[in-house]
Short mmCIF file of C-alpha atoms in Angstrom, two decimals:
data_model
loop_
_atom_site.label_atom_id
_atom_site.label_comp_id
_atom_site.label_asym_id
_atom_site.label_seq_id
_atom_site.Cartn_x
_atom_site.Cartn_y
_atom_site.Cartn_z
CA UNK N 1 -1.57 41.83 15.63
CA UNK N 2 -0.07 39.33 13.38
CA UNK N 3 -1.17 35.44 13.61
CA UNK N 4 1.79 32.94 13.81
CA UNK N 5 1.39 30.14 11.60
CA UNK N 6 2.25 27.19 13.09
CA UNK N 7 3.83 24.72 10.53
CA UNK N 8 3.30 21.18 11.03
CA UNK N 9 5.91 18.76 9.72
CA UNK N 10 5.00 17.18 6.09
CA UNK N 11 4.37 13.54 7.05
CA UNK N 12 7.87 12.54 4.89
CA UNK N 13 10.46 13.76 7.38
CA UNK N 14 8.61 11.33 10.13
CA UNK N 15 9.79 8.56 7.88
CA UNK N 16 11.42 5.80 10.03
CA UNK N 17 13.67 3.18 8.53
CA UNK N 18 13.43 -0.40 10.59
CA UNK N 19 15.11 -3.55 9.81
CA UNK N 20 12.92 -6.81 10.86
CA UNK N 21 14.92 -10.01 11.71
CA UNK N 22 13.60 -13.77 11.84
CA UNK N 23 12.16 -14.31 15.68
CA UNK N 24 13.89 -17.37 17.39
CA UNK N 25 14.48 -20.45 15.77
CA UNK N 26 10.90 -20.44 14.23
CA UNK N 27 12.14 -18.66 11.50
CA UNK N 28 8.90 -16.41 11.73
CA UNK N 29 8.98 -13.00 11.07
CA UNK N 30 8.63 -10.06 13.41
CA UNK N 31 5.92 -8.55 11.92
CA UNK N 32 2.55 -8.79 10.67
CA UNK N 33 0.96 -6.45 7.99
CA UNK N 34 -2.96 -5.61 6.95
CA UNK N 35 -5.20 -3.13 4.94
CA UNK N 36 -3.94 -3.38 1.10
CA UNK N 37 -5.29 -1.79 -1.77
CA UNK N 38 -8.22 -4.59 -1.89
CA UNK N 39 -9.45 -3.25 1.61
CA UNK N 40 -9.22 0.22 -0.17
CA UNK N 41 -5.78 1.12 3.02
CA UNK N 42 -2.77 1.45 3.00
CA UNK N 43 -0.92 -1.53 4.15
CA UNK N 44 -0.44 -1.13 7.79
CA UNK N 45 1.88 -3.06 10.87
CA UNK N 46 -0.50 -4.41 12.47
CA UNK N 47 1.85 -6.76 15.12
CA UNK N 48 5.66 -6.13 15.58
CA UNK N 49 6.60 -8.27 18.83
CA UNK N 50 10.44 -6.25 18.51
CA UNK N 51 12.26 -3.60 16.88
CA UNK N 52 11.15 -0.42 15.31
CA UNK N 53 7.83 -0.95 14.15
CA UNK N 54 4.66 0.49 15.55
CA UNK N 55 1.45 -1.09 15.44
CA UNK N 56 -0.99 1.00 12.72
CA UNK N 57 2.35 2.73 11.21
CA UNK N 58 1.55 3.15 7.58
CA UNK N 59 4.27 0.65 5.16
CA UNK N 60 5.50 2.72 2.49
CA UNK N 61 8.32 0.32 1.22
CA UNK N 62 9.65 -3.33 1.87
CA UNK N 63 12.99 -4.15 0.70
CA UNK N 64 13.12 -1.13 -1.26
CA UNK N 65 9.88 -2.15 -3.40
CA UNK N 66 7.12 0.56 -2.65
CA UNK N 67 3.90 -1.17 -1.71
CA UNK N 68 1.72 1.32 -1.58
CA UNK N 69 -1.42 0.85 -3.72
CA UNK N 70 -0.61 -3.25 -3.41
CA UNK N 71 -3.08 -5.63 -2.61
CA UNK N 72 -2.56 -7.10 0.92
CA UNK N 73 -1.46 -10.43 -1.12
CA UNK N 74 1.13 -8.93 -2.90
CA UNK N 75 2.72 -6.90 -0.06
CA UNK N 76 2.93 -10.27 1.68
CA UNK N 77 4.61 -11.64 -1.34
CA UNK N 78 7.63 -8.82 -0.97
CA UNK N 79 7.83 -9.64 2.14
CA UNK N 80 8.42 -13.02 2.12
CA UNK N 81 10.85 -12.57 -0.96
CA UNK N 82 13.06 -10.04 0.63
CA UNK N 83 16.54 -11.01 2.13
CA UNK N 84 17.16 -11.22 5.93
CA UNK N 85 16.64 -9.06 7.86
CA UNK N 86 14.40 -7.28 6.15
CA UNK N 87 14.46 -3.64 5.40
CA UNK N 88 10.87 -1.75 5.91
CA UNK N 89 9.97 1.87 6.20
CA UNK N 90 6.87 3.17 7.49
CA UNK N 91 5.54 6.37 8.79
CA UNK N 92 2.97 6.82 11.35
CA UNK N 93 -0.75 7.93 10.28
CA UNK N 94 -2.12 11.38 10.16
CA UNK N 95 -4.57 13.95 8.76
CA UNK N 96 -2.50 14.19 5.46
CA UNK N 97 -1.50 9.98 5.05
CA UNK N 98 -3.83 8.26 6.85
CA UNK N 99 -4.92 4.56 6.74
CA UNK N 100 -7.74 5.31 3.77
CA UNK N 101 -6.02 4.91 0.32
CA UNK N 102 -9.31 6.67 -1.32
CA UNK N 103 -8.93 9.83 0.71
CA UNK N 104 -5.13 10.14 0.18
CA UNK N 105 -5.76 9.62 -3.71
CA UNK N 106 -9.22 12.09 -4.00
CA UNK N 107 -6.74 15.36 -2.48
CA UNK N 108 -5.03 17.70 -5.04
CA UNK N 109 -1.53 18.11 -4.78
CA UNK N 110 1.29 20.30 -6.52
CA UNK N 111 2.63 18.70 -9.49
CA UNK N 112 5.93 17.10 -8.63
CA UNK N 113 5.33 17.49 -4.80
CA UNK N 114 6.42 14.23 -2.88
CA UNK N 115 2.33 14.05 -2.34
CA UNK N 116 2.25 13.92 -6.19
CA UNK N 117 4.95 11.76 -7.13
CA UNK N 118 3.34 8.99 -4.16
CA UNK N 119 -0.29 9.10 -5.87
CA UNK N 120 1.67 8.11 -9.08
CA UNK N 121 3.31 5.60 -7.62
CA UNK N 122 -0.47 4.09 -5.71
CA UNK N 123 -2.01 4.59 -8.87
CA UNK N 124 0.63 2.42 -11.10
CA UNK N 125 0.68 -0.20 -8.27
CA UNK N 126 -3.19 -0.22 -8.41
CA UNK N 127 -3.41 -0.68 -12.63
CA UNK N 128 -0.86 -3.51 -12.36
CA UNK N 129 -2.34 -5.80 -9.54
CA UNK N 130 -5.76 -4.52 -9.23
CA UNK N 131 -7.72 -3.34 -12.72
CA UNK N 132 -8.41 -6.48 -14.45
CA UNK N 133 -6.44 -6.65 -17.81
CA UNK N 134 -8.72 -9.23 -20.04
CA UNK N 135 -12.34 -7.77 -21.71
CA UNK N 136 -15.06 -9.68 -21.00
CA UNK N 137 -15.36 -10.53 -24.79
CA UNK N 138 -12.20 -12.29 -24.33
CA UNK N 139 -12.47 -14.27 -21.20
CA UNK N 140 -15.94 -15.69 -21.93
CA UNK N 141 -16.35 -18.06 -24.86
CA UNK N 142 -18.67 -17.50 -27.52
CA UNK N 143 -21.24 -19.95 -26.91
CA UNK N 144 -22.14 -18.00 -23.44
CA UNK N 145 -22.00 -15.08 -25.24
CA UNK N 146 -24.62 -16.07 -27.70
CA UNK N 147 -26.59 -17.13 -24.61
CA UNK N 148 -26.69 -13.90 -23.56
CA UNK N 149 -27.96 -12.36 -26.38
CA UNK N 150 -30.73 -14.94 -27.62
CA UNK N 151 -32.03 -15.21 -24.10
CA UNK N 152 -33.13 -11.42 -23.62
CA UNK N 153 -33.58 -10.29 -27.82
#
């Protein structure tokens, strides 16, 4: 007796393409975002009073710009940058991209597999907003780093 396999659907076809206009004469927009790379998540919807979002749906671009591996500060930044209305595509959150940004980056994937080619894209998102750029020999001035040494030698 043979076992039927049954195939779920890679997250990447589920991909849904919204457009978010200004709400009223407020000028507000429709939607409101959390997680980020400095809450170690993806950044997430987490209000969208109208149109295609879902609350918790995963943001993988805003105006084109991928934001994945952003800080929640700098995905707020595209967002407030883009044109009107605003172009966002998210996917909703599963075993293989869920919220965690850790978890999705630990997993293995095949070289050039969409999996891959995302974890590149986190990863060079991370290095440019997140891993600090300056040594500490630079930022500190010499007199505190004399303090350090003749206090403890």
């Amino acid at each position: 007796m043979s076992k039927t396999a049954v195939k779920k659907l890679h997250w990447r076809s589920k991909v849904l393409d919204s457009f978010v206009p200004l709400l009223g004469s407020s000028g507000e927009l429709g939607v409101s975002i959390g997680g980020g790379a400095d809450y170690g998540e993806f950044p997430f919807v987490t209000s969208a009073p109208g149109g295609g979002l879902t609350v918790g749906d995963v943001i993988l671009e805003i105006g084109g710009t991928p934001v994945l591996g952003m800080t929640l500060g700098d995905v707020r930044g595209v967002l407030n940058s883009c044109p009107h209305p605003i172009r966002i595509k998210t996917v909703a959150p599963g075993s293989s991209l869920c919220k965690d940004l850790r978890l999705y980056l630990s997993k293995c994937f095949t070289p050039g597999s969409v999996d891959s080619q995302l974890q590149q894209v986190i990863r060079e998102n991370l290095y440019l907003r997140a891993v600090p750029c300056e040594s500490l020999l630079l930022s500190v001035p010499s007199l505190h780093f004399m303090s350090l040494w003749s206090s403890t030698w």
